[in-house]
Coordinates of C-alpha atoms in Angstrom, one line a residue:
Chain A
M1 CA 75.9 -29.3 -39.0
D2 CA 76.4 -27.3 -42.2
R3 CA 73.3 -26.5 -44.0
Q4 CA 73.1 -27.9 -47.5
P5 CA 72.9 -25.1 -50.1
L6 CA 70.3 -25.1 -52.8
T7 CA 71.3 -25.0 -56.4
I8 CA 69.0 -24.0 -59.2
A9 CA 70.5 -23.8 -62.7
D10 CA 73.7 -21.8 -62.3
K11 CA 73.0 -20.3 -58.9
T12 CA 73.5 -21.6 -55.4
F13 CA 71.4 -20.2 -52.6
T14 CA 72.1 -20.3 -48.9
S15 CA 68.6 -19.2 -48.0
R16 CA 65.7 -21.4 -49.0
L17 CA 63.2 -18.6 -48.5
F18 CA 62.3 -16.8 -51.7
T19 CA 60.2 -13.7 -51.3
G20 CA 57.8 -11.4 -53.3
T21 CA 57.7 -7.7 -53.6
G22 CA 53.9 -7.0 -53.8
K23 CA 51.5 -5.5 -51.2
F24 CA 54.0 -3.7 -49.0
G25 CA 53.0 -0.5 -47.4
S26 CA 56.1 1.3 -48.6
A27 CA 59.1 0.5 -50.8
Q28 CA 61.5 1.1 -47.8
L29 CA 59.5 -1.4 -45.7
M30 CA 59.8 -3.9 -48.5
E31 CA 63.5 -3.5 -48.7
D32 CA 63.9 -3.8 -44.9
A33 CA 61.8 -7.0 -44.9
L34 CA 63.6 -8.6 -47.8
L35 CA 66.9 -8.0 -46.1
A36 CA 65.6 -9.3 -42.8
S37 CA 64.3 -12.5 -44.5
G38 CA 67.8 -13.4 -45.6
S39 CA 66.3 -14.2 -49.0
E40 CA 68.5 -14.3 -52.0
L41 CA 65.8 -14.5 -54.7
V42 CA 63.0 -12.0 -55.0
T43 CA 60.3 -12.0 -57.6
V44 CA 59.3 -8.8 -59.2
A45 CA 56.1 -8.3 -61.3
L46 CA 56.9 -6.8 -64.7
K47 CA 53.6 -4.9 -64.6
R48 CA 54.8 -3.0 -61.5
V49 CA 58.1 -1.7 -62.7
E50 CA 59.1 0.8 -65.3
T51 CA 61.6 -1.3 -67.1
Q52 CA 62.9 1.6 -69.1
N53 CA 63.6 3.7 -66.0
S54 CA 66.7 2.8 -64.0
Q55 CA 65.3 5.1 -61.2
D56 CA 62.2 3.0 -60.8
D57 CA 61.3 3.1 -57.1
M58 CA 60.8 -0.6 -56.7
L59 CA 64.0 -1.6 -58.6
I60 CA 66.0 0.8 -56.5
H61 CA 64.8 -0.9 -53.4
V62 CA 65.6 -4.5 -54.6
T63 CA 69.0 -3.6 -56.0
H64 CA 71.3 -5.2 -53.4
P65 CA 74.4 -7.4 -53.9
R66 CA 72.7 -10.4 -52.2
L67 CA 69.4 -10.2 -54.0
N68 CA 68.8 -11.9 -57.3
L69 CA 65.8 -10.7 -59.3
L70 CA 63.3 -13.1 -60.6
P71 CA 60.9 -11.2 -62.9
N72 CA 57.5 -12.7 -63.2
T73 CA 54.9 -12.6 -66.0
S74 CA 51.9 -11.9 -63.7
G75 CA 49.1 -10.5 -65.9
V76 CA 49.6 -12.5 -69.0
R77 CA 46.8 -14.9 -70.1
T78 CA 48.5 -17.0 -72.8
A79 CA 51.7 -18.7 -73.7
K80 CA 52.3 -16.2 -76.5
E81 CA 52.0 -13.2 -74.2
A82 CA 54.2 -14.9 -71.6
V83 CA 57.0 -15.5 -74.2
F84 CA 56.9 -11.9 -75.3
A85 CA 56.9 -10.5 -71.8
A86 CA 59.8 -12.8 -70.9
Q87 CA 61.9 -11.5 -73.7
M88 CA 61.1 -7.9 -72.7
A89 CA 62.1 -8.8 -69.1
R90 CA 65.3 -10.3 -70.1
E91 CA 66.3 -7.3 -72.1
A92 CA 65.2 -4.7 -69.5
L93 CA 66.4 -6.4 -66.3
E94 CA 69.3 -8.3 -67.7
T95 CA 68.5 -11.7 -66.4
N96 CA 67.4 -14.9 -68.1
W97 CA 65.7 -16.1 -64.9
L98 CA 61.9 -16.1 -65.1
K99 CA 59.0 -17.0 -62.9
L100 CA 56.5 -18.1 -65.4
E101 CA 53.0 -17.2 -64.3
I102 CA 50.1 -17.6 -66.6
H103 CA 46.8 -17.1 -64.8
P104 CA 43.9 -16.2 -67.1
D105 CA 41.6 -16.3 -64.1
P106 CA 41.9 -13.0 -62.4
K107 CA 39.6 -13.9 -59.5
Y108 CA 41.6 -16.8 -57.9
L109 CA 44.8 -16.3 -60.0
L110 CA 45.0 -20.0 -60.7
P111 CA 47.6 -21.0 -63.2
D112 CA 46.7 -22.3 -66.6
P113 CA 48.4 -25.7 -66.9
I114 CA 48.2 -26.0 -70.7
E115 CA 49.5 -22.6 -71.5
T116 CA 52.2 -22.9 -68.8
L117 CA 53.5 -26.1 -70.3
K118 CA 53.5 -24.6 -73.8
A119 CA 55.3 -21.4 -72.7
A120 CA 57.8 -23.3 -70.6
E121 CA 58.9 -25.4 -73.5
E122 CA 59.4 -22.4 -75.7
L123 CA 61.1 -20.3 -73.1
V124 CA 63.6 -23.1 -72.3
R125 CA 64.3 -23.4 -76.0
L126 CA 65.0 -19.6 -75.9
G127 CA 67.6 -20.0 -73.2
F128 CA 65.6 -18.9 -70.1
V129 CA 65.9 -20.4 -66.6
V130 CA 62.2 -21.1 -66.1
L131 CA 60.6 -21.5 -62.8
P132 CA 56.9 -22.1 -63.5
Y133 CA 54.1 -21.4 -61.0
C134 CA 51.8 -24.3 -61.3
H135 CA 49.1 -26.4 -59.7
A136 CA 50.2 -29.1 -57.3
D137 CA 49.7 -31.6 -60.0
P138 CA 52.4 -34.4 -60.0
V139 CA 51.9 -35.2 -63.7
L140 CA 52.1 -31.6 -64.8
C141 CA 55.3 -31.2 -62.7
K142 CA 56.9 -34.2 -64.5
R143 CA 55.8 -32.8 -67.9
L144 CA 57.4 -29.4 -67.0
E145 CA 60.5 -31.1 -65.8
A146 CA 60.7 -33.0 -69.1
V147 CA 60.7 -29.8 -71.1
G148 CA 63.6 -28.5 -69.1
V149 CA 62.4 -26.1 -66.4
A150 CA 64.9 -25.4 -63.7
A151 CA 62.5 -25.9 -60.8
V152 CA 58.7 -26.3 -60.3
M153 CA 56.7 -24.0 -58.1
P154 CA 53.4 -25.8 -57.1
L155 CA 50.9 -23.9 -55.0
G156 CA 50.3 -24.8 -51.4
A157 CA 46.9 -23.1 -51.4
P158 CA 45.2 -20.5 -53.6
I159 CA 47.5 -17.5 -53.8
G160 CA 47.1 -14.8 -51.1
T161 CA 44.8 -17.0 -49.0
N162 CA 47.2 -17.7 -46.1
K163 CA 45.6 -21.2 -45.8
G164 CA 48.8 -23.2 -45.7
L165 CA 49.5 -26.6 -47.2
R166 CA 46.0 -27.5 -48.5
T167 CA 47.6 -29.5 -51.4
I168 CA 49.9 -31.6 -49.1
D169 CA 49.0 -35.0 -50.5
F170 CA 50.0 -33.9 -54.0
L171 CA 53.1 -32.0 -52.8
E172 CA 54.4 -35.2 -51.2
I173 CA 54.1 -37.0 -54.5
I174 CA 55.7 -34.1 -56.4
I175 CA 58.6 -33.9 -53.9
D176 CA 59.0 -37.7 -54.0
Q177 CA 59.4 -37.9 -57.7
S178 CA 60.9 -34.6 -58.8
Q179 CA 64.3 -34.4 -60.2
V180 CA 64.4 -30.6 -60.2
P181 CA 64.0 -28.4 -57.0
V182 CA 60.4 -28.0 -55.7
V183 CA 59.6 -24.5 -54.4
V184 CA 56.2 -24.4 -52.7
D185 CA 54.6 -21.1 -53.8
A186 CA 51.4 -19.4 -52.8
G187 CA 49.1 -19.8 -49.8
L188 CA 51.7 -20.0 -47.0
G189 CA 50.3 -17.7 -44.4
A190 CA 52.3 -18.5 -41.3
P191 CA 55.9 -19.4 -40.5
S192 CA 54.6 -22.8 -39.3
H193 CA 53.2 -23.4 -42.8
A194 CA 56.7 -22.7 -44.3
A195 CA 58.3 -25.0 -41.7
A196 CA 55.9 -27.7 -42.6
A197 CA 56.7 -27.4 -46.3
M198 CA 60.4 -27.7 -45.5
E199 CA 59.9 -30.6 -43.2
L200 CA 58.0 -32.3 -46.1
G201 CA 61.1 -32.0 -48.2
A202 CA 60.4 -28.9 -50.3
D203 CA 63.6 -27.4 -51.5
A204 CA 62.4 -23.9 -50.9
V205 CA 59.3 -21.8 -50.3
L206 CA 58.2 -18.5 -51.7
V207 CA 56.3 -16.1 -49.4
N208 CA 54.9 -12.7 -50.0
T209 CA 51.4 -11.8 -48.6
A210 CA 52.0 -13.2 -45.2
I211 CA 55.1 -11.0 -44.7
A212 CA 53.9 -7.9 -46.6
V213 CA 50.5 -7.4 -44.9
S214 CA 51.5 -8.3 -41.4
D215 CA 51.6 -5.6 -38.8
E216 CA 55.4 -5.8 -38.7
P217 CA 56.8 -7.1 -42.0
V218 CA 60.4 -7.0 -40.8
R219 CA 59.8 -9.2 -37.8
M220 CA 57.5 -11.5 -39.8
A221 CA 60.2 -11.8 -42.4
M222 CA 62.7 -12.9 -39.7
A223 CA 60.1 -15.4 -38.3
F224 CA 59.8 -17.0 -41.8
K225 CA 63.6 -17.1 -42.1
L226 CA 63.9 -19.0 -38.9
A227 CA 60.9 -21.3 -39.7
V228 CA 62.4 -22.2 -43.1
E229 CA 65.8 -22.9 -41.5
A230 CA 64.2 -25.0 -38.7
G231 CA 62.0 -26.9 -41.2
R232 CA 65.0 -27.6 -43.5
M233 CA 67.2 -28.7 -40.5
A234 CA 64.5 -31.1 -39.4
F235 CA 64.2 -32.6 -42.8
E236 CA 67.9 -33.0 -43.2
A237 CA 68.1 -34.6 -39.7
R238 CA 65.4 -37.0 -40.8
L239 CA 62.2 -36.6 -39.0
A240 CA 60.7 -39.5 -37.1
R241 CA 57.8 -40.5 -39.4
P242 CA 54.4 -41.6 -38.2
S243 CA 54.0 -45.3 -38.5
L244 CA 51.0 -47.6 -38.8
T245 CA 52.7 -50.2 -36.5
A246 CA 53.9 -49.6 -33.0
H247 CA 57.6 -49.2 -32.2
A248 CA 57.7 -49.7 -28.5
S249 CA 60.8 -48.7 -26.7
S250 CA 60.7 -52.0 -24.9
P251 CA 59.5 -54.5 -27.5
L252 CA 57.2 -57.2 -26.2
T253 CA 58.8 -59.9 -28.4
A254 CA 62.4 -59.0 -27.7
F255 CA 62.8 -62.0 -25.4
L256 CA 62.6 -64.3 -28.5
D257 CA 66.0 -63.1 -29.6
E258 CA 67.6 -63.3 -26.3
Chain B
M1 CA 17.0 -13.7 -75.6
T2 CA 20.4 -12.6 -74.6
R3 CA 22.3 -14.1 -71.6
S4 CA 22.2 -10.7 -70.1
K5 CA 18.5 -10.7 -70.2
N6 CA 18.5 -14.1 -68.5
W7 CA 20.4 -12.9 -65.5
F8 CA 18.5 -9.6 -65.3
D9 CA 15.1 -11.3 -65.5
A10 CA 16.0 -13.7 -62.7
H11 CA 15.7 -10.7 -60.3
D12 CA 12.5 -8.8 -60.0
W13 CA 13.1 -5.2 -58.8
D14 CA 10.1 -5.0 -56.5
R15 CA 10.9 -8.4 -54.9
V16 CA 14.5 -7.5 -54.4
Q17 CA 13.6 -4.2 -52.8
R18 CA 11.1 -5.9 -50.5
D19 CA 13.7 -8.5 -49.5
I20 CA 16.2 -5.8 -48.7
Y21 CA 13.9 -3.7 -46.7
T22 CA 12.5 -6.6 -44.7
T23 CA 15.9 -8.0 -43.8
T24 CA 16.1 -8.9 -40.1
A25 CA 19.1 -8.5 -37.7
R26 CA 19.4 -12.3 -37.7
Q27 CA 19.8 -12.4 -41.4
V28 CA 22.5 -9.7 -41.3
E29 CA 24.4 -11.7 -38.6
Q30 CA 24.1 -14.8 -40.7
A31 CA 25.6 -12.9 -43.7
L32 CA 28.4 -11.6 -41.5
G33 CA 29.2 -15.0 -40.1
S34 CA 29.3 -16.8 -43.5
S35 CA 32.6 -17.8 -45.0
R36 CA 31.4 -17.6 -48.6
R37 CA 28.7 -15.0 -49.1
S38 CA 26.0 -15.2 -51.7
L39 CA 23.7 -12.7 -53.4
D40 CA 21.2 -13.2 -50.6
D41 CA 23.9 -12.2 -48.2
L42 CA 24.5 -9.1 -50.4
K43 CA 20.8 -8.1 -49.9
A44 CA 21.2 -8.5 -46.2
L45 CA 24.4 -6.4 -46.1
L46 CA 22.8 -3.7 -48.1
S47 CA 19.7 -3.5 -45.9
P48 CA 18.7 -0.8 -43.5
A49 CA 19.1 -3.5 -40.8
A50 CA 22.8 -3.8 -41.6
Q51 CA 23.4 -0.2 -40.6
A52 CA 23.6 -1.3 -37.0
Y53 CA 26.6 -3.5 -38.0
L54 CA 28.6 -0.9 -39.8
E55 CA 31.7 -1.2 -37.6
P56 CA 32.1 -5.0 -37.8
M57 CA 31.5 -4.7 -41.6
A58 CA 34.2 -2.1 -41.9
Q59 CA 36.7 -4.1 -39.8
L60 CA 36.1 -7.2 -42.0
S61 CA 36.2 -5.2 -45.2
H62 CA 39.5 -3.7 -44.1
Q63 CA 41.0 -7.1 -43.3
L64 CA 39.8 -8.8 -46.5
T65 CA 41.0 -5.9 -48.7
Q66 CA 44.4 -5.9 -47.2
K67 CA 44.8 -9.7 -47.5
R68 CA 44.0 -9.5 -51.2
F69 CA 45.4 -6.2 -52.3
G70 CA 48.0 -5.5 -49.6
K71 CA 48.8 -2.0 -48.3
T72 CA 48.6 -0.4 -51.7
I73 CA 46.3 2.1 -53.4
Q74 CA 46.4 2.6 -57.2
L75 CA 46.2 6.0 -58.7
Y76 CA 44.6 7.0 -62.0
A77 CA 43.4 10.2 -63.7
P78 CA 40.5 10.9 -66.0
L79 CA 41.3 12.6 -69.3
Y80 CA 38.3 14.2 -70.9
L81 CA 38.6 14.2 -74.7
S82 CA 35.3 15.7 -75.6
N83 CA 32.1 17.1 -74.2
E84 CA 30.1 16.6 -77.4
C85 CA 27.0 14.5 -76.7
Q86 CA 23.9 13.5 -78.6
N87 CA 22.1 12.2 -75.6
I88 CA 19.8 13.9 -73.1
C89 CA 20.7 12.7 -69.6
T90 CA 18.9 14.7 -67.0
Y91 CA 21.8 14.8 -64.6
C92 CA 24.7 15.6 -66.8
A93 CA 26.2 18.9 -67.9
F94 CA 27.2 17.4 -71.3
S95 CA 23.5 16.7 -72.0
L96 CA 22.5 17.7 -75.6
D97 CA 19.9 20.2 -74.3
N98 CA 22.6 22.2 -72.4
K99 CA 23.7 25.1 -74.6
I100 CA 27.3 25.0 -73.7
R101 CA 30.3 25.4 -75.9
R102 CA 31.3 22.0 -77.2
K103 CA 34.9 21.0 -77.4
T104 CA 36.8 18.0 -78.7
L105 CA 40.5 17.8 -78.3
T106 CA 42.7 17.8 -81.3
D107 CA 45.8 15.6 -81.7
S108 CA 48.2 18.2 -80.3
E109 CA 45.8 19.0 -77.5
I110 CA 45.6 15.3 -76.5
T111 CA 49.4 15.2 -76.4
Q112 CA 49.5 18.4 -74.3
E113 CA 47.1 16.9 -71.8
A114 CA 49.0 13.6 -71.8
Q115 CA 52.3 15.4 -71.0
A116 CA 50.7 17.4 -68.2
L117 CA 49.3 14.2 -66.6
K118 CA 52.6 12.4 -67.0
Q119 CA 54.4 15.3 -65.2
L120 CA 52.0 14.7 -62.3
G121 CA 53.2 11.1 -62.1
Y122 CA 50.3 9.2 -63.8
D123 CA 50.8 6.0 -65.6
H124 CA 47.1 5.1 -65.8
V125 CA 44.7 7.3 -67.7
L126 CA 41.0 7.0 -68.1
L127 CA 39.7 8.5 -71.4
V128 CA 36.3 10.1 -71.1
T129 CA 33.9 11.4 -73.7
G130 CA 30.2 12.2 -74.2
E131 CA 28.3 10.0 -76.6
A132 CA 28.7 11.5 -80.1
N133 CA 29.6 8.8 -82.6
Q134 CA 30.1 11.2 -85.5
T135 CA 32.7 13.3 -83.6
V136 CA 34.2 10.8 -81.1
G137 CA 33.5 7.5 -82.8
V138 CA 35.8 4.5 -83.0
P139 CA 38.3 6.2 -85.5
Y140 CA 38.7 9.1 -83.0
L141 CA 39.2 6.8 -80.0
K142 CA 41.6 4.6 -81.9
N143 CA 43.7 7.6 -82.9
A144 CA 43.6 8.9 -79.3
I145 CA 44.9 5.6 -77.9
R146 CA 47.7 5.6 -80.4
L147 CA 48.7 9.1 -79.3
L148 CA 48.6 8.2 -75.7
Q149 CA 50.4 4.8 -75.9
P150 CA 53.9 6.3 -75.5
Y151 CA 52.9 8.1 -72.3
F152 CA 50.9 5.6 -70.3
A153 CA 51.3 1.9 -69.3
H154 CA 47.5 1.5 -68.7
I155 CA 44.7 3.0 -70.8
S156 CA 41.1 2.8 -69.7
M157 CA 38.0 4.2 -71.3
E158 CA 34.6 5.5 -70.3
V159 CA 32.7 6.4 -73.5
Q160 CA 29.6 5.4 -75.3
P161 CA 28.8 1.7 -75.5
L162 CA 30.2 0.1 -78.7
D163 CA 29.8 -3.0 -80.7
Q164 CA 31.9 -6.1 -80.1
P165 CA 34.1 -5.6 -83.2
D166 CA 34.8 -2.0 -82.1
Y167 CA 36.1 -3.2 -78.8
E168 CA 38.2 -5.8 -80.5
E169 CA 39.8 -3.1 -82.6
L170 CA 40.5 -0.9 -79.7
I171 CA 42.0 -3.8 -77.6
A172 CA 44.4 -4.4 -80.5
E173 CA 45.4 -0.7 -80.2
G174 CA 46.2 -1.2 -76.5
L175 CA 43.0 -0.5 -74.6
H176 CA 42.9 -2.4 -71.4
T177 CA 39.8 -1.4 -69.4
V178 CA 36.3 -0.1 -70.2
L179 CA 34.0 1.4 -67.6
V180 CA 30.3 1.3 -68.4
Y181 CA 27.8 2.3 -65.8
Q182 CA 24.2 1.2 -66.2
E183 CA 23.2 4.4 -64.4
T184 CA 20.1 2.6 -63.0
Y185 CA 18.9 -0.9 -63.4
H186 CA 15.3 0.3 -63.0
R187 CA 13.8 0.3 -66.6
D188 CA 11.2 3.1 -66.0
T189 CA 13.6 5.3 -64.1
Y190 CA 16.3 4.8 -66.8
R191 CA 13.8 5.8 -69.5
N192 CA 12.8 9.0 -67.5
H193 CA 16.4 10.1 -67.2
H194 CA 17.4 9.2 -70.8
P195 CA 14.6 10.5 -73.0
K196 CA 16.6 11.0 -76.2
G197 CA 19.6 9.6 -78.0
K198 CA 21.1 6.2 -78.4
K199 CA 21.5 5.9 -74.7
S200 CA 17.8 5.6 -74.3
N201 CA 18.1 2.0 -75.3
F202 CA 18.3 0.3 -71.9
Q203 CA 18.9 -3.2 -73.2
Y204 CA 21.8 -2.2 -75.5
R205 CA 23.5 -0.6 -72.5
L206 CA 22.8 -3.5 -70.2
D207 CA 24.3 -5.9 -72.8
T208 CA 27.5 -3.8 -73.1
P209 CA 29.6 -5.8 -70.6
D210 CA 28.6 -8.9 -72.5
R211 CA 30.0 -7.5 -75.7
L212 CA 33.1 -6.4 -73.8
G213 CA 33.5 -9.9 -72.3
K214 CA 33.2 -11.5 -75.7
A215 CA 35.7 -9.1 -77.2
G216 CA 38.2 -10.3 -74.5
M217 CA 38.5 -7.0 -72.6
H218 CA 41.0 -7.3 -69.7
K219 CA 39.0 -5.3 -67.2
I220 CA 35.4 -4.1 -67.0
G221 CA 34.1 -1.5 -64.6
L222 CA 30.5 -1.5 -63.4
G223 CA 28.4 0.8 -61.3
A224 CA 25.1 2.5 -60.8
L225 CA 24.8 6.2 -60.7
L226 CA 23.9 6.7 -57.0
G227 CA 21.0 9.1 -56.7
L228 CA 18.8 8.2 -59.6
E229 CA 16.9 5.4 -57.8
D230 CA 16.9 3.5 -54.5
W231 CA 20.6 2.9 -54.0
R232 CA 20.2 -0.3 -52.1
T233 CA 18.3 -2.0 -54.9
D234 CA 20.4 -0.6 -57.7
S235 CA 23.5 -1.7 -55.9
F236 CA 22.1 -5.2 -55.5
F237 CA 21.6 -5.3 -59.3
T238 CA 25.1 -4.1 -59.9
G239 CA 26.3 -6.9 -57.6
A240 CA 24.1 -9.5 -59.4
H241 CA 25.4 -8.2 -62.8
L242 CA 29.0 -8.7 -61.5
H243 CA 28.2 -12.1 -60.2
Y244 CA 26.9 -13.2 -63.7
L245 CA 29.8 -11.6 -65.6
E246 CA 32.4 -13.2 -63.4
R247 CA 31.1 -16.6 -64.1
T248 CA 30.6 -16.0 -67.8
Y249 CA 33.7 -14.1 -68.8
W250 CA 36.0 -15.6 -66.2
Q251 CA 39.2 -14.3 -67.8
T252 CA 38.2 -10.7 -67.2
R253 CA 38.9 -8.6 -64.2
Y254 CA 36.2 -6.4 -62.7
S255 CA 36.0 -3.1 -60.8
L256 CA 33.1 -1.4 -59.2
S257 CA 32.7 2.4 -58.7
F258 CA 30.4 4.5 -56.6
P259 CA 29.5 7.6 -58.5
R260 CA 27.2 9.7 -56.3
L261 CA 25.4 12.4 -58.1
R262 CA 27.2 15.8 -57.9
P263 CA 26.0 19.3 -58.7
I264 CA 26.7 20.6 -62.2
D265 CA 27.1 24.1 -63.5
L266 CA 24.9 25.8 -66.2
L267 CA 22.1 23.3 -66.0
Q268 CA 19.3 24.5 -68.2
N269 CA 16.5 22.7 -66.6
D270 CA 16.6 23.6 -62.9
T271 CA 13.8 21.2 -62.0
I272 CA 16.2 18.3 -62.6
T273 CA 18.7 18.7 -59.8
S274 CA 16.1 18.6 -57.0
R275 CA 14.6 15.5 -58.4
S276 CA 18.0 13.8 -59.0
F277 CA 19.2 14.4 -55.5
E278 CA 16.0 13.2 -53.8
R279 CA 17.4 9.7 -53.7
C280 CA 21.0 10.5 -52.8
M281 CA 22.7 8.5 -50.2
T282 CA 24.5 9.7 -47.1
D283 CA 28.1 9.1 -46.2
R284 CA 27.1 6.4 -43.8
D285 CA 25.2 4.7 -46.7
L286 CA 28.2 4.8 -49.0
V287 CA 30.4 3.3 -46.3
Q288 CA 27.9 0.5 -46.0
L289 CA 27.9 -0.1 -49.7
I290 CA 31.7 -0.2 -50.0
C291 CA 31.9 -2.8 -47.2
A292 CA 28.9 -4.8 -48.5
Y293 CA 30.6 -5.2 -51.9
R294 CA 33.9 -6.2 -50.3
L295 CA 32.3 -8.8 -48.0
V296 CA 30.6 -10.6 -50.9
N297 CA 33.5 -10.2 -53.3
E298 CA 37.1 -10.3 -51.9
E299 CA 38.7 -9.9 -55.3
V300 CA 36.8 -7.1 -57.0
E301 CA 38.6 -3.7 -57.3
L302 CA 36.8 -0.8 -55.7
S303 CA 37.4 2.6 -57.1
L304 CA 36.6 6.0 -55.5
S305 CA 36.6 9.3 -57.5
T306 CA 37.1 12.9 -56.6
R307 CA 33.3 13.3 -56.4
E308 CA 33.7 12.6 -52.7
T309 CA 35.0 15.1 -50.1
P310 CA 38.6 15.0 -48.8
R311 CA 37.5 14.0 -45.3
F312 CA 35.4 11.2 -46.6
R313 CA 38.1 9.9 -49.0
D314 CA 40.7 10.0 -46.2
H315 CA 38.6 7.9 -44.0
V316 CA 37.3 5.3 -46.4
L317 CA 40.7 4.7 -47.9
K318 CA 41.2 1.8 -45.5
L319 CA 37.7 0.3 -45.8
G320 CA 37.9 -1.5 -49.0
I321 CA 39.0 0.9 -51.7
T322 CA 41.8 -0.2 -54.0
S323 CA 42.0 2.7 -56.4
L324 CA 41.6 6.5 -56.4
S325 CA 41.6 9.3 -58.8
A326 CA 43.3 12.5 -57.7
G327 CA 43.6 16.1 -59.0
S328 CA 40.9 15.3 -61.6
K329 CA 39.7 17.7 -64.2
T330 CA 36.3 16.8 -65.7
N331 CA 36.5 19.2 -68.6
P332 CA 38.2 18.6 -72.0
G333 CA 41.5 20.3 -71.9
G334 CA 41.3 20.8 -68.1
Y335 CA 44.9 19.9 -67.3
A336 CA 46.7 22.1 -69.8
V337 CA 44.8 23.2 -72.8
E338 CA 41.7 25.0 -71.5
P339 CA 41.5 24.7 -67.7
E340 CA 38.4 26.9 -67.4
S341 CA 36.0 25.1 -69.8
L342 CA 32.8 23.6 -68.4
E343 CA 33.2 20.6 -66.1
Q344 CA 31.0 17.5 -66.4
F345 CA 30.4 17.7 -62.7
T346 CA 32.0 19.6 -59.8
I347 CA 34.6 17.6 -58.0
S348 CA 34.7 17.7 -54.2
D349 CA 38.4 16.8 -53.6
E350 CA 40.6 19.3 -55.3
R351 CA 43.9 18.1 -53.7
S352 CA 46.8 17.5 -56.1
P353 CA 48.1 14.0 -56.8
A354 CA 51.2 14.9 -54.6
D355 CA 48.9 15.8 -51.7
M356 CA 47.0 12.5 -52.1
V357 CA 50.3 10.6 -52.2
D358 CA 51.1 12.2 -48.8
V359 CA 47.7 11.2 -47.5
I360 CA 48.1 7.6 -48.7
R361 CA 51.6 7.3 -47.2
R362 CA 50.5 8.8 -43.9
Q363 CA 48.0 6.0 -43.6
G364 CA 50.7 3.4 -44.1
Y365 CA 49.8 2.6 -47.7
E366 CA 52.0 2.7 -50.8
P367 CA 50.6 4.7 -53.8
V368 CA 50.9 2.6 -56.9
W369 CA 51.2 4.5 -60.2
K370 CA 51.8 1.5 -62.4
D371 CA 50.2 -1.9 -62.1
W372 CA 50.0 -2.8 -65.8
D373 CA 52.3 -2.9 -68.8
K374 CA 51.1 -2.9 -72.3
L375 CA 54.0 -5.2 -73.1
L376 CA 52.0 -8.0 -71.3
T377 CA 49.4 -8.0 -74.0
S378 CA 51.5 -7.1 -77.1
R379 CA 50.4 -9.2 -80.0

């Protein structure tokens, strides 16, 4: 069975595993892990790169024909700062794709829904392909969709916690009613978490910490790649769903129809 | 009554000290086993009883730090702008009563120092001065930040406490972080060590992080000067201060530092050093403190300076530390302008930034020169 590709805005992705670039023990290890993951979209924190320097160590290691850069605005606290940073990113990195992150809370890095919605609206108006990191809030996701974002990126659990799909009830609703791709971002700590998100019907997942801080990032990246593929395949093959009523293989009332 | 006074008065020094020194092994084990640790757990982890649990504390601290910060260590360098000071601090070479040659960098000297630091690879600079409002007041600092902006992505400052509007003005110029150490949270000891100058106002200093928080500072660094008082009790108060600030100014990031008293040259009053070092902590104590802070706060940044020895720094790098200074000069003009002028204190680790990068890499960590960009806060 051919795998269904994922299309976001003007790009089509074969891989549904998006990756991050933070926390790796070396830039080379990061590059090796990104390539092993099969990922085609990697997010890069503006605050970590020297945008004026084409020899920036991180940028060198993510410059690869298969990798698309997704600059993020990690560090900004308001919509105004996010819009300014996005414009700088577009100019420096020559992409209008943007992962919109506004988390004024530096302790838990939780996204500000109000500022995120305001910034998303403005950035879409300015021609950006906006992928907002947001709470697993179904109403917020619909509001973001209405202002024209290209995908929504609700969190599975607080970022960096490796706790898995703690927001599963809300993710189900978001996936059920979304008309744009849903990328589960943050909190996925194990390949099984990623597989579960894909089985749920998520269009993609974004993973960073679980790969970067493992003992063997390259092997962990491959494990996530396989898990995402398995989860997606299971979703497309239509998982048998749990049911409240029994479906016996030899129905007790079948004789009535005989 | 200020809010700062509220949190401070909620903790009685003597009672806190008694709690720490009467902690039982059972209480330490409870603190270690807890999934969300409280200030009571901090007392337990700072206690003498917790020394028997140093290895499990270190293991846990390593795991928690790596989960949150990854395998990365940030690098920064202090840039001393001036050794002028109107205060008497009994432990500091810049103290007013020390008859040393005073120096404040000029515009061209600031630029020379910046270029020297930039060549070493730095993108994060920490501006340091003594406390001399006439010479190095807000206009001087504002001008310095303007001069340094083209060279550095991240500008921090460790100078005299200022008023809220001053901080707002400097933030608008591009200041990102302010470090302000209370020195000691024990009022009487504080008074004894700061007999003259504006710094003798304990409460004004204690309220400084509040003024910073209200001004919207991105990051605030706290710490106690380890050696002035009982380090366990002072460190608890630092932790309690952080606890209060995090809940009040929730949009601000925080860092903690561990300045252990170091020898200084040309000290006029030689009775001071012996007294200052009476309460100094051992390496084992400092490891315990680093781990205790990490175990009660997974998100706080922990910074280690060149006050510590190479051997110690190499070993604690994995225990919870997230940022290091390297190749530091603690004298104005120390990098390029006047390398031989008087240092504020003698550093212990004289290795160059390049050497430290090798050390960091050998331990499987990535040295991070840049983790902020002023573009993110452009107004």
